[in-house]
Amino acid sequence: MKNHKYFLSIFSVGILTSVFAQANADTQTSVKRGEYIMNIGGCASCHTDTKNKGTPLAGGVALKTPFGTFYTPNITSDKKYGIGNWSEKDFIQAMTKGLAPDGSHYFPAFPYTSYAKMTRQDLRDLRAYLETVPAVSKPVPEHDVPFPFNIRESLILWKTLFFDETPFQPDPTKSATWNRGAYLVNGPSHCVECHSPRNFLGGLDQDNLLSGEPKSPEGEAIPSLLNSDGSNFSKWDHNETIFGLQMGMTPEGDFLGGSMGKVIANTTGKMTDEDLRAIAEYLGKTDSKNNASNLQKGNPKS
Amino acid sequence: MKKISLIAATALLVSSTIVWAHGGAEGVVKERMDLMSDIGKDMKKIAAMVKGESEFDAKTIGASAKKIAEHAGEITELFPKGTTHKPSEALPAIWDQWERFSSLAKDLETEASSLSKVTEGGDKRAIMMQFAKTGKVCSTCHTDFRLKKD
């Protein structure tokens, strides 16, 4: 009888250990995926104060907008000043509904209008990664937003007008690569948020997405990403687009700076080749001027 | 009187057209815009080889890199204080953070010189990586110190 009990306890410990080990391995994969999502989501560009040598994701970056200056929050795992106390539900609600755990509305300087399109799995992985970010026990400045824009309740109306909560829907008539590009541009990498014009209330002009914004809050002229309007970018081919997003180099040999410099450094410069190809395809870049078959025929496309 | 004013008007028109190169830039602003364009042309040349769009020639890359390094050494003296007038895209931050700005200019000289040196070994991958490193200096400076207006 004694032997039997002994065997049973060893067996149980064995099962528990392997279940625990498997859970641990799953978490590790989730954290690794989450780190990639953090990169393609561009979180560091707003939440890490690189100018003042700030600690990763501790916030405090000033975002100047026509409605005032917003200071990005601390999203480290700190339980008092960060999001260490949040449940998974809190995190998903923040990203997909623009609602804080206490139910108050977030200002759309936080681009939840795009993050709302992210898959549940991506959000869970992202959260798993964020839980590993070292806690920084520092508060950030209050937003410097004048009346009436500081009234969070007014965002109920703003969201009704300008927040489309429809989840991302792939287009069944397009390739998987194209759909991945559509997901990235309209979801986690939120290119639409800068590269689209906004109305005077700060809502995206949904009929003219990606057509550029002549004067951003920082005073930059943000280019169009469309192929149909003869813009500078419409002249970039497939290879130039990928090279550009990886290195920040334009076909003229210029190097992108300003806000896009941060995007290249933190987001597109860290994407896999497949994701870059997906974005290029979604943006309609199908051919390259100097690809091998063209050179062989002695017939370079112009 | 009419003839003189016609000549004067023509002279004014001609001189203002000359000044309208590079969006109306003149003096030190034009000089540095031209310098940056030159650097861009060399980077474009190297990029085409690195991307496989033109025939890879380490010697040509080395020569271009050397030119870039030389230009890099000329950058700081082309940014005297108070030259942010149109059509300059230089940000006032340059002078607020002069140490950082000039250290980035020095970085460009260092990385471009390294690129020139690396071409002597003919290792394509090493050349590519050093090219990327050089380009990163361009982006870093442009991120904080340049405001593109077109």
Tab-separated table of C-alpha atoms in Angstrom:
chain	number	residue	atom	x	y	z
A	1	MET	CA	0.000	0.000	0.000
A	2	LYS	CA	2.810	2.371	0.935
A	3	ASN	CA	4.522	1.774	-2.418
A	4	HIS	CA	1.293	2.538	-4.218
A	5	LYS	CA	0.894	5.930	-2.518
A	6	TYR	CA	4.555	6.724	-3.134
A	7	PHE	CA	4.213	5.949	-6.807
A	8	LEU	CA	1.054	8.066	-7.060
A	9	SER	CA	2.698	11.141	-5.550
A	10	ILE	CA	5.725	10.890	-7.840
A	11	PHE	CA	3.380	10.516	-10.771
A	12	SER	CA	1.321	13.586	-9.754
A	13	VAL	CA	4.410	15.709	-9.256
A	14	GLY	CA	5.556	14.578	-12.689
A	15	ILE	CA	2.268	15.604	-14.296
A	16	LEU	CA	2.169	18.929	-12.486
A	17	THR	CA	5.776	19.707	-13.418
A	18	SER	CA	5.231	18.992	-17.090
A	19	VAL	CA	1.966	20.967	-17.153
A	20	PHE	CA	3.744	23.831	-15.451
A	21	ALA	CA	6.673	23.551	-17.846
A	22	GLN	CA	4.331	23.573	-20.832
A	23	ALA	CA	2.467	26.625	-19.493
A	24	ASN	CA	5.794	28.334	-18.990
A	25	ALA	CA	6.856	27.523	-22.531
A	26	ASP	CA	3.532	28.846	-23.856
A	27	THR	CA	4.004	32.066	-21.910
A	28	GLN	CA	7.518	32.458	-23.257
A	29	THR	CA	6.294	32.103	-26.836
A	30	SER	CA	3.498	34.557	-26.105
A	31	VAL	CA	5.965	37.053	-24.622
A	32	LYS	CA	8.241	36.714	-27.642
A	33	ARG	CA	5.340	37.272	-30.041
A	34	GLY	CA	4.212	40.149	-27.836
A	35	GLU	CA	7.588	41.830	-28.147
A	36	TYR	CA	7.280	41.745	-31.937
A	37	ILE	CA	3.760	43.172	-31.683
A	38	MET	CA	5.016	45.937	-29.420
A	39	ASN	CA	7.490	46.822	-32.174
A	40	ILE	CA	5.035	46.743	-35.059
A	41	GLY	CA	2.512	48.595	-32.891
A	42	GLY	CA	4.968	51.433	-32.446
A	43	CYS	CA	4.366	51.696	-28.702
A	44	ALA	CA	7.896	52.916	-27.985
A	45	SER	CA	7.574	55.839	-30.386
A	46	CYS	CA	5.045	57.470	-28.071
A	47	HIS	CA	5.624	55.817	-24.702
A	48	THR	CA	9.430	55.970	-24.477
A	49	ASP	CA	10.968	59.389	-23.911
A	50	THR	CA	14.153	58.807	-25.916
A	51	LYS	CA	14.921	62.533	-26.120
A	52	ASN	CA	15.338	62.669	-22.356
A	53	LYS	CA	16.914	59.218	-22.104
A	54	GLY	CA	13.708	57.892	-20.554
A	55	THR	CA	13.291	54.274	-19.497
A	56	PRO	CA	11.404	52.067	-21.975
A	57	LEU	CA	7.623	52.569	-21.969
A	58	ALA	CA	7.641	54.838	-18.908
A	59	GLY	CA	5.717	57.505	-20.848
A	60	GLY	CA	5.894	61.246	-20.316
A	61	VAL	CA	6.313	62.113	-24.008
A	62	ALA	CA	4.518	65.320	-25.001
A	63	LEU	CA	2.166	64.955	-27.976
A	64	LYS	CA	1.257	68.392	-29.280
A	65	THR	CA	-2.112	68.494	-31.022
A	66	PRO	CA	-4.516	71.246	-32.083
A	67	PHE	CA	-6.455	70.382	-28.914
A	68	GLY	CA	-3.613	70.785	-26.471
A	69	THR	CA	-0.607	68.784	-25.310
A	70	PHE	CA	-1.102	65.210	-24.150
A	71	TYR	CA	1.477	63.381	-22.070
A	72	THR	CA	1.728	59.672	-22.770
A	73	PRO	CA	1.112	57.393	-19.786
A	74	ASN	CA	3.501	55.012	-18.090
A	75	ILE	CA	2.707	51.545	-19.454
A	76	THR	CA	5.397	49.639	-17.566
A	77	SER	CA	4.426	46.884	-15.139
A	78	ASP	CA	4.480	49.286	-12.183
A	79	LYS	CA	1.427	48.681	-10.031
A	80	LYS	CA	0.983	52.277	-8.952
A	81	TYR	CA	2.075	54.426	-11.908
A	82	GLY	CA	1.971	51.858	-14.703
A	83	ILE	CA	-0.496	49.201	-15.797
A	84	GLY	CA	0.766	46.463	-13.497
A	85	ASN	CA	-2.612	46.278	-11.733
A	86	TRP	CA	-4.624	45.793	-14.884
A	87	SER	CA	-6.437	42.595	-15.741
A	88	GLU	CA	-6.357	41.171	-19.253
A	89	LYS	CA	-9.906	42.447	-19.662
A	90	ASP	CA	-8.793	45.971	-18.692
A	91	PHE	CA	-6.027	45.877	-21.282
A	92	ILE	CA	-8.237	44.642	-24.110
A	93	GLN	CA	-10.894	47.203	-23.226
A	94	ALA	CA	-8.357	50.027	-23.320
A	95	MET	CA	-6.969	48.986	-26.698
A	96	THR	CA	-10.256	48.140	-28.423
A	97	LYS	CA	-12.718	50.542	-26.828
A	98	GLY	CA	-10.579	53.431	-25.644
A	99	LEU	CA	-11.867	52.956	-22.091
A	100	ALA	CA	-9.827	53.058	-18.893
A	101	PRO	CA	-10.404	50.409	-16.178
A	102	ASP	CA	-12.555	52.943	-14.312
A	103	GLY	CA	-14.746	53.364	-17.412
A	104	SER	CA	-13.529	56.854	-18.397
A	105	HIS	CA	-12.756	57.580	-22.028
A	106	TYR	CA	-9.280	57.900	-23.471
A	107	PHE	CA	-8.423	60.808	-25.719
A	108	PRO	CA	-7.885	59.594	-29.294
A	109	ALA	CA	-4.309	60.888	-29.284
A	110	PHE	CA	-4.011	57.272	-28.178
A	111	PRO	CA	-4.856	55.575	-31.504
A	112	TYR	CA	-7.293	52.975	-30.174
A	113	THR	CA	-9.320	53.690	-33.307
A	114	SER	CA	-6.707	51.558	-35.092
A	115	TYR	CA	-5.717	49.215	-32.267
A	116	ALA	CA	-9.418	48.237	-32.079
A	117	LYS	CA	-8.755	46.203	-35.232
A	118	MET	CA	-6.168	43.993	-33.569
A	119	THR	CA	-6.915	40.302	-33.017
A	120	ARG	CA	-7.548	39.033	-29.494
A	121	GLN	CA	-4.489	36.791	-29.772
A	122	ASP	CA	-2.226	39.692	-30.720
A	123	LEU	CA	-3.568	41.703	-27.805
A	124	ARG	CA	-3.040	38.831	-25.355
A	125	ASP	CA	0.521	38.344	-26.588
A	126	LEU	CA	1.201	42.072	-26.358
A	127	ARG	CA	-0.057	42.114	-22.803
A	128	ALA	CA	2.101	39.107	-21.926
A	129	TYR	CA	5.126	41.053	-23.128
A	130	LEU	CA	4.124	44.246	-21.338
A	131	GLU	CA	3.923	42.302	-18.080
A	132	THR	CA	7.657	41.665	-18.385
A	133	VAL	CA	8.607	45.317	-18.913
A	134	PRO	CA	10.528	46.474	-15.801
A	135	ALA	CA	8.394	48.603	-13.492
A	136	VAL	CA	9.166	52.309	-13.405
A	137	SER	CA	7.713	53.940	-10.351
A	138	LYS	CA	7.337	57.433	-11.790
A	139	PRO	CA	4.173	59.377	-12.597
A	140	VAL	CA	3.846	61.412	-15.785
A	141	PRO	CA	2.649	65.042	-16.188
A	142	GLU	CA	-1.069	65.751	-16.476
A	143	HIS	CA	-2.392	66.544	-19.917
A	144	ASP	CA	-2.204	70.243	-20.790
A	145	VAL	CA	-5.532	70.456	-22.598
A	146	PRO	CA	-7.752	73.527	-22.278
A	147	PHE	CA	-11.522	73.658	-21.842
A	148	PRO	CA	-13.621	72.338	-23.570
A	149	PHE	CA	-11.370	69.644	-24.997
A	150	ASN	CA	-10.484	68.293	-21.574
A	151	ILE	CA	-14.016	67.023	-20.957
A	152	ARG	CA	-13.715	63.271	-21.340
A	153	GLU	CA	-17.472	62.813	-21.546
A	154	SER	CA	-17.488	64.719	-24.831
A	155	LEU	CA	-15.616	61.756	-26.264
A	156	ILE	CA	-18.862	59.779	-26.156
A	157	LEU	CA	-20.050	61.980	-29.022
A	158	TRP	CA	-16.632	61.934	-30.706
A	159	LYS	CA	-16.599	58.137	-30.633
A	160	THR	CA	-20.123	57.947	-32.030
A	161	LEU	CA	-19.059	60.096	-34.949
A	162	PHE	CA	-15.531	58.926	-35.579
A	163	PHE	CA	-14.849	55.559	-33.957
A	164	ASP	CA	-15.726	52.542	-36.056
A	165	GLU	CA	-15.480	49.545	-33.733
A	166	THR	CA	-15.889	46.974	-36.503
A	167	PRO	CA	-13.177	44.361	-36.093
A	168	PHE	CA	-10.751	43.775	-38.928
A	169	GLN	CA	-12.291	41.796	-41.768
A	170	PRO	CA	-9.997	40.257	-44.361
A	171	ASP	CA	-10.999	40.673	-47.981
A	172	PRO	CA	-11.653	37.153	-49.346
A	173	THR	CA	-10.943	38.303	-52.906
A	174	LYS	CA	-7.368	39.302	-52.025
A	175	SER	CA	-4.267	37.299	-51.173
A	176	ALA	CA	-3.216	36.426	-47.626
A	177	THR	CA	-0.216	38.745	-48.060
A	178	TRP	CA	-2.436	41.646	-49.083
A	179	ASN	CA	-4.703	41.020	-46.115
A	180	ARG	CA	-1.758	40.928	-43.737
A	181	GLY	CA	-0.705	44.320	-45.137
A	182	ALA	CA	-4.254	45.638	-44.725
A	183	TYR	CA	-4.252	44.415	-41.115
A	184	LEU	CA	-0.929	46.086	-40.320
A	185	VAL	CA	-1.632	49.428	-42.009
A	186	ASN	CA	-5.123	49.782	-40.524
A	187	GLY	CA	-4.464	47.984	-37.230
A	188	PRO	CA	-1.362	47.662	-35.070
A	189	SER	CA	1.024	49.724	-37.204
A	190	HIS	CA	-1.729	52.359	-37.601
A	191	CYS	CA	-0.204	54.107	-40.628
A	192	VAL	CA	-3.649	55.548	-41.374
A	193	GLU	CA	-3.538	57.671	-38.223
A	194	CYS	CA	-0.802	59.977	-39.534
A	195	HIS	CA	-1.099	59.503	-43.265
A	196	SER	CA	-4.799	60.433	-43.491
A	197	PRO	CA	-6.360	63.880	-43.326
A	198	ARG	CA	-8.410	64.807	-40.269
A	199	ASN	CA	-11.440	67.057	-39.902
A	200	PHE	CA	-11.511	69.987	-37.515
A	201	LEU	CA	-12.713	67.752	-34.678
A	202	GLY	CA	-9.719	65.471	-35.111
A	203	GLY	CA	-11.605	62.576	-36.675
A	204	LEU	CA	-10.031	60.707	-39.573
A	205	ASP	CA	-11.461	61.527	-42.981
A	206	GLN	CA	-12.616	57.972	-43.712
A	207	ASP	CA	-13.264	58.700	-47.389
A	208	ASN	CA	-9.682	59.779	-47.977
A	209	LEU	CA	-7.632	57.389	-45.909
A	210	LEU	CA	-3.882	57.381	-46.625
A	211	SER	CA	-4.108	60.453	-48.856
A	212	GLY	CA	-1.762	62.389	-46.590
A	213	GLU	CA	-2.099	65.286	-44.178
A	214	PRO	CA	-0.656	68.600	-45.362
A	215	LYS	CA	-0.015	69.933	-41.854
A	216	SER	CA	0.421	67.567	-38.944
A	217	PRO	CA	0.345	68.795	-35.342
A	218	GLU	CA	4.158	68.901	-35.481
A	219	GLY	CA	4.010	71.071	-38.579
A	220	GLU	CA	5.136	68.307	-40.914
A	221	ALA	CA	3.782	67.705	-44.395
A	222	ILE	CA	2.763	64.048	-44.202
A	223	PRO	CA	2.804	62.399	-47.624
A	224	SER	CA	0.087	60.432	-49.329
A	225	LEU	CA	0.610	56.666	-49.575
A	226	LEU	CA	-1.802	56.209	-52.436
A	227	ASN	CA	-0.862	55.055	-55.929
A	228	SER	CA	-3.637	56.946	-57.615
A	229	ASP	CA	-2.725	60.576	-57.048
A	230	GLY	CA	0.674	61.088	-58.681
A	231	SER	CA	2.236	61.751	-55.279
A	232	ASN	CA	5.927	61.160	-54.570
A	233	PHE	CA	5.256	57.824	-52.921
A	234	SER	CA	3.178	56.601	-55.867
A	235	LYS	CA	6.430	56.551	-57.853
A	236	TRP	CA	8.119	54.133	-55.424
A	237	ASP	CA	8.200	50.565	-56.646
A	238	HIS	CA	8.023	47.348	-54.635
A	239	ASN	CA	11.731	47.088	-53.805
A	240	GLU	CA	12.084	50.791	-53.079
A	241	THR	CA	9.185	50.541	-50.647
A	242	ILE	CA	10.693	47.631	-48.752
A	243	PHE	CA	14.171	49.170	-48.745
A	244	GLY	CA	12.679	52.478	-47.675
A	245	LEU	CA	10.770	50.992	-44.760
A	246	GLN	CA	13.785	48.959	-43.644
A	247	MET	CA	16.402	51.693	-43.939
A	248	GLY	CA	14.494	54.924	-44.227
A	249	MET	CA	16.067	55.715	-47.598
A	250	THR	CA	14.020	57.288	-50.395
A	251	PRO	CA	14.692	56.421	-54.034
A	252	GLU	CA	16.554	59.773	-54.255
A	253	GLY	CA	19.056	58.807	-51.576
A	254	ASP	CA	17.464	61.051	-48.960
A	255	PHE	CA	16.881	59.632	-45.494
A	256	LEU	CA	13.522	60.068	-43.806
A	257	GLY	CA	13.465	61.932	-40.526
A	258	GLY	CA	10.866	63.730	-38.464
A	259	SER	CA	8.147	61.481	-37.096
A	260	MET	CA	8.753	58.891	-39.808
A	261	GLY	CA	12.343	58.581	-38.596
A	262	LYS	CA	10.967	57.155	-35.345
A	263	VAL	CA	8.662	54.809	-37.251
A	264	ILE	CA	11.600	53.436	-39.254
A	265	ALA	CA	13.737	53.051	-36.140
A	266	ASN	CA	11.074	51.514	-33.874
A	267	THR	CA	8.528	49.866	-36.150
A	268	THR	CA	9.154	49.161	-39.837
A	269	GLY	CA	12.895	48.767	-39.349
A	270	LYS	CA	12.086	45.836	-37.047
A	271	MET	CA	9.528	44.096	-39.242
A	272	THR	CA	10.077	40.753	-40.888
A	273	ASP	CA	10.585	40.655	-44.648
A	274	GLU	CA	7.153	39.078	-45.000
A	275	ASP	CA	5.415	41.889	-43.157
A	276	LEU	CA	7.227	44.491	-45.244
A	277	ARG	CA	6.220	42.684	-48.431
A	278	ALA	CA	2.653	42.560	-47.114
A	279	ILE	CA	2.590	46.312	-46.581
A	280	ALA	CA	4.109	46.913	-50.020
A	281	GLU	CA	1.501	44.684	-51.645
A	282	TYR	CA	-1.375	46.275	-49.752
A	283	LEU	CA	-0.154	49.692	-50.872
A	284	GLY	CA	-0.319	48.467	-54.459
A	285	LYS	CA	3.408	48.097	-55.081
A	286	THR	CA	3.508	45.001	-57.225
A	287	ASP	CA	6.466	45.511	-59.500
A	288	SER	CA	10.039	46.641	-59.298
A	289	LYS	CA	11.755	48.662	-61.985
A	290	ASN	CA	14.886	46.605	-61.957
A	291	ASN	CA	13.781	43.086	-61.187
A	292	ALA	CA	15.677	40.282	-62.863
A	293	SER	CA	13.151	39.403	-65.568
A	294	ASN	CA	12.984	43.008	-66.722
A	295	LEU	CA	16.746	43.346	-66.901
A	296	GLN	CA	17.034	40.137	-68.915
A	297	LYS	CA	14.547	41.321	-71.489
A	298	GLY	CA	16.526	44.538	-71.667
A	299	ASN	CA	13.254	46.265	-70.954
A	300	PRO	CA	13.365	48.117	-67.637
A	301	LYS	CA	9.990	49.449	-66.545
A	302	SER	CA	10.055	53.158	-65.908
B	1	MET	CA	12.674	106.607	-68.497
B	2	LYS	CA	10.662	103.763	-69.942
B	3	LYS	CA	13.745	102.051	-71.368
B	4	ILE	CA	15.637	102.209	-68.072
B	5	SER	CA	12.751	100.818	-66.083
B	6	LEU	CA	12.399	98.005	-68.641
B	7	ILE	CA	16.082	97.128	-68.231
B	8	ALA	CA	15.786	97.390	-64.460
B	9	ALA	CA	12.731	95.160	-64.460
B	10	THR	CA	14.481	92.552	-66.622
B	11	ALA	CA	17.595	92.655	-64.443
B	12	LEU	CA	15.442	92.152	-61.351
B	13	LEU	CA	13.570	89.293	-62.979
B	14	VAL	CA	16.761	87.582	-64.126
B	15	SER	CA	18.510	87.901	-60.775
B	16	SER	CA	15.480	86.673	-58.871
B	17	THR	CA	15.185	83.645	-61.145
B	18	ILE	CA	18.784	82.718	-60.445
B	19	VAL	CA	18.129	82.965	-56.723
B	20	TRP	CA	15.081	80.723	-57.102
B	21	ALA	CA	17.197	77.610	-57.441
B	22	HIS	CA	16.551	75.198	-54.558
B	23	GLY	CA	13.334	76.936	-53.601
B	24	GLY	CA	14.848	80.394	-53.307
B	25	ALA	CA	17.783	79.380	-51.161
B	26	GLU	CA	20.814	81.555	-51.095
B	27	GLY	CA	24.087	81.812	-49.230
B	28	VAL	CA	24.833	79.265	-46.558
B	29	VAL	CA	21.332	77.720	-46.704
B	30	LYS	CA	21.798	76.963	-50.404
B	31	GLU	CA	25.319	75.682	-49.804
B	32	ARG	CA	24.212	73.168	-47.214
B	33	MET	CA	21.176	72.067	-49.233
B	34	ASP	CA	23.501	71.444	-52.169
B	35	LEU	CA	25.876	69.530	-49.891
B	36	MET	CA	23.066	67.321	-48.613
B	37	SER	CA	21.861	66.702	-52.187
B	38	ASP	CA	25.361	65.625	-53.106
B	39	ILE	CA	25.485	63.221	-50.174
B	40	GLY	CA	22.075	61.903	-51.246
B	41	LYS	CA	23.321	61.250	-54.768
B	42	ASP	CA	26.230	59.226	-53.453
B	43	MET	CA	23.999	57.284	-51.049
B	44	LYS	CA	21.644	56.564	-53.941
B	45	LYS	CA	24.520	55.271	-56.039
B	46	ILE	CA	25.700	52.954	-53.262
B	47	ALA	CA	22.143	51.808	-52.522
B	48	ALA	CA	21.570	50.756	-56.126
B	49	MET	CA	24.584	48.451	-55.913
B	50	VAL	CA	23.649	47.144	-52.490
B	51	LYS	CA	20.146	46.354	-53.759
B	52	GLY	CA	21.498	44.591	-56.842
B	53	GLU	CA	19.998	47.114	-59.259
B	54	SER	CA	23.333	48.112	-60.705
B	55	GLU	CA	26.539	46.152	-60.988
B	56	PHE	CA	28.280	45.853	-57.640
B	57	ASP	CA	31.659	47.580	-57.666
B	58	ALA	CA	33.405	47.928	-54.307
B	59	LYS	CA	35.801	50.581	-55.649
B	60	THR	CA	32.956	52.883	-56.726
B	61	ILE	CA	31.267	52.442	-53.346
B	62	GLY	CA	34.558	53.290	-51.646
B	63	ALA	CA	34.941	56.459	-53.690
B	64	SER	CA	31.377	57.570	-52.943
B	65	ALA	CA	31.814	56.841	-49.245
B	66	LYS	CA	34.997	58.896	-49.184
B	67	LYS	CA	33.147	61.864	-50.717
B	68	ILE	CA	30.395	61.538	-48.126
B	69	ALA	CA	32.954	61.518	-45.317
B	70	GLU	CA	34.539	64.680	-46.717
B	71	HIS	CA	31.169	66.416	-46.957
B	72	ALA	CA	30.347	65.331	-43.400
B	73	GLY	CA	33.370	67.254	-42.192
B	74	GLU	CA	31.942	70.406	-43.755
B	75	ILE	CA	28.480	70.234	-42.164
B	76	THR	CA	28.866	72.147	-38.904
B	77	GLU	CA	30.404	75.252	-40.453
B	78	LEU	CA	27.379	75.535	-42.778
B	79	PHE	CA	25.024	75.931	-39.805
B	80	PRO	CA	25.861	79.309	-38.294
B	81	LYS	CA	23.439	80.557	-35.689
B	82	GLY	CA	20.263	82.204	-36.875
B	83	THR	CA	19.968	80.633	-40.311
B	84	THR	CA	16.516	79.075	-40.003
B	85	HIS	CA	14.928	81.447	-42.525
B	86	LYS	CA	13.012	80.088	-45.536
B	87	PRO	CA	13.484	77.750	-47.291
B	88	SER	CA	15.704	76.132	-44.668
B	89	GLU	CA	14.313	72.986	-43.068
B	90	ALA	CA	16.742	73.238	-40.169
B	91	LEU	CA	15.124	73.220	-36.744
B	92	PRO	CA	16.123	75.638	-33.925
B	93	ALA	CA	16.902	72.491	-31.924
B	94	ILE	CA	20.218	72.350	-33.809
B	95	TRP	CA	21.536	75.283	-31.823
B	96	ASP	CA	19.747	74.303	-28.588
B	97	GLN	CA	21.520	70.951	-28.776
B	98	TRP	CA	24.625	71.950	-30.683
B	99	GLU	CA	26.803	69.311	-29.021
B	100	ARG	CA	24.485	66.530	-30.122
B	101	PHE	CA	24.145	67.967	-33.626
B	102	SER	CA	27.874	68.301	-34.148
B	103	SER	CA	28.518	64.867	-32.677
B	104	LEU	CA	26.074	63.378	-35.207
B	105	ALA	CA	27.934	65.181	-38.000
B	106	LYS	CA	31.119	63.625	-36.672
B	107	ASP	CA	29.402	60.203	-36.547
B	108	LEU	CA	28.555	60.555	-40.230
B	109	GLU	CA	32.197	61.241	-41.010
B	110	THR	CA	33.236	58.219	-38.929
B	111	GLU	CA	30.697	55.785	-40.416
B	112	ALA	CA	31.244	56.933	-44.009
B	113	SER	CA	35.007	56.573	-43.547
B	114	SER	CA	34.446	53.080	-42.142
B	115	LEU	CA	32.308	52.301	-45.183
B	116	SER	CA	35.134	53.395	-47.452
B	117	LYS	CA	37.563	51.202	-45.513
B	118	VAL	CA	35.237	48.176	-45.551
B	119	THR	CA	35.018	48.258	-49.357
B	120	GLU	CA	38.718	47.404	-49.508
B	121	GLY	CA	37.876	43.928	-48.209
B	122	GLY	CA	35.206	43.375	-50.864
B	123	ASP	CA	32.862	41.571	-48.429
B	124	LYS	CA	29.389	42.357	-49.781
B	125	ARG	CA	27.570	41.646	-46.539
B	126	ALA	CA	29.928	43.755	-44.446
B	127	ILE	CA	29.576	46.599	-46.948
B	128	MET	CA	25.783	46.347	-46.808
B	129	MET	CA	25.773	46.462	-43.027
B	130	GLN	CA	28.100	49.427	-42.865
B	131	PHE	CA	25.949	51.211	-45.459
B	132	ALA	CA	22.916	50.658	-43.220
B	133	LYS	CA	24.868	52.020	-40.251
B	134	THR	CA	25.787	55.126	-42.209
B	135	GLY	CA	22.190	55.684	-43.315
B	136	LYS	CA	21.073	55.383	-39.719
B	137	VAL	CA	23.125	58.461	-38.829
B	138	CYS	CA	21.331	60.376	-41.591
B	139	SER	CA	17.936	59.314	-40.208
B	140	THR	CA	18.867	60.072	-36.607
B	141	CYS	CA	19.892	63.613	-37.371
B	142	HIS	CA	16.893	64.195	-39.651
B	143	THR	CA	14.510	62.877	-36.990
B	144	ASP	CA	15.411	65.526	-34.438
B	145	PHE	CA	16.892	68.381	-36.421
B	146	ARG	CA	15.058	68.631	-39.740
B	147	LEU	CA	11.470	69.563	-40.520
B	148	LYS	CA	10.497	68.547	-44.044
B	149	LYS	CA	8.191	71.110	-45.596
B	150	ASP	CA	7.160	69.561	-48.904
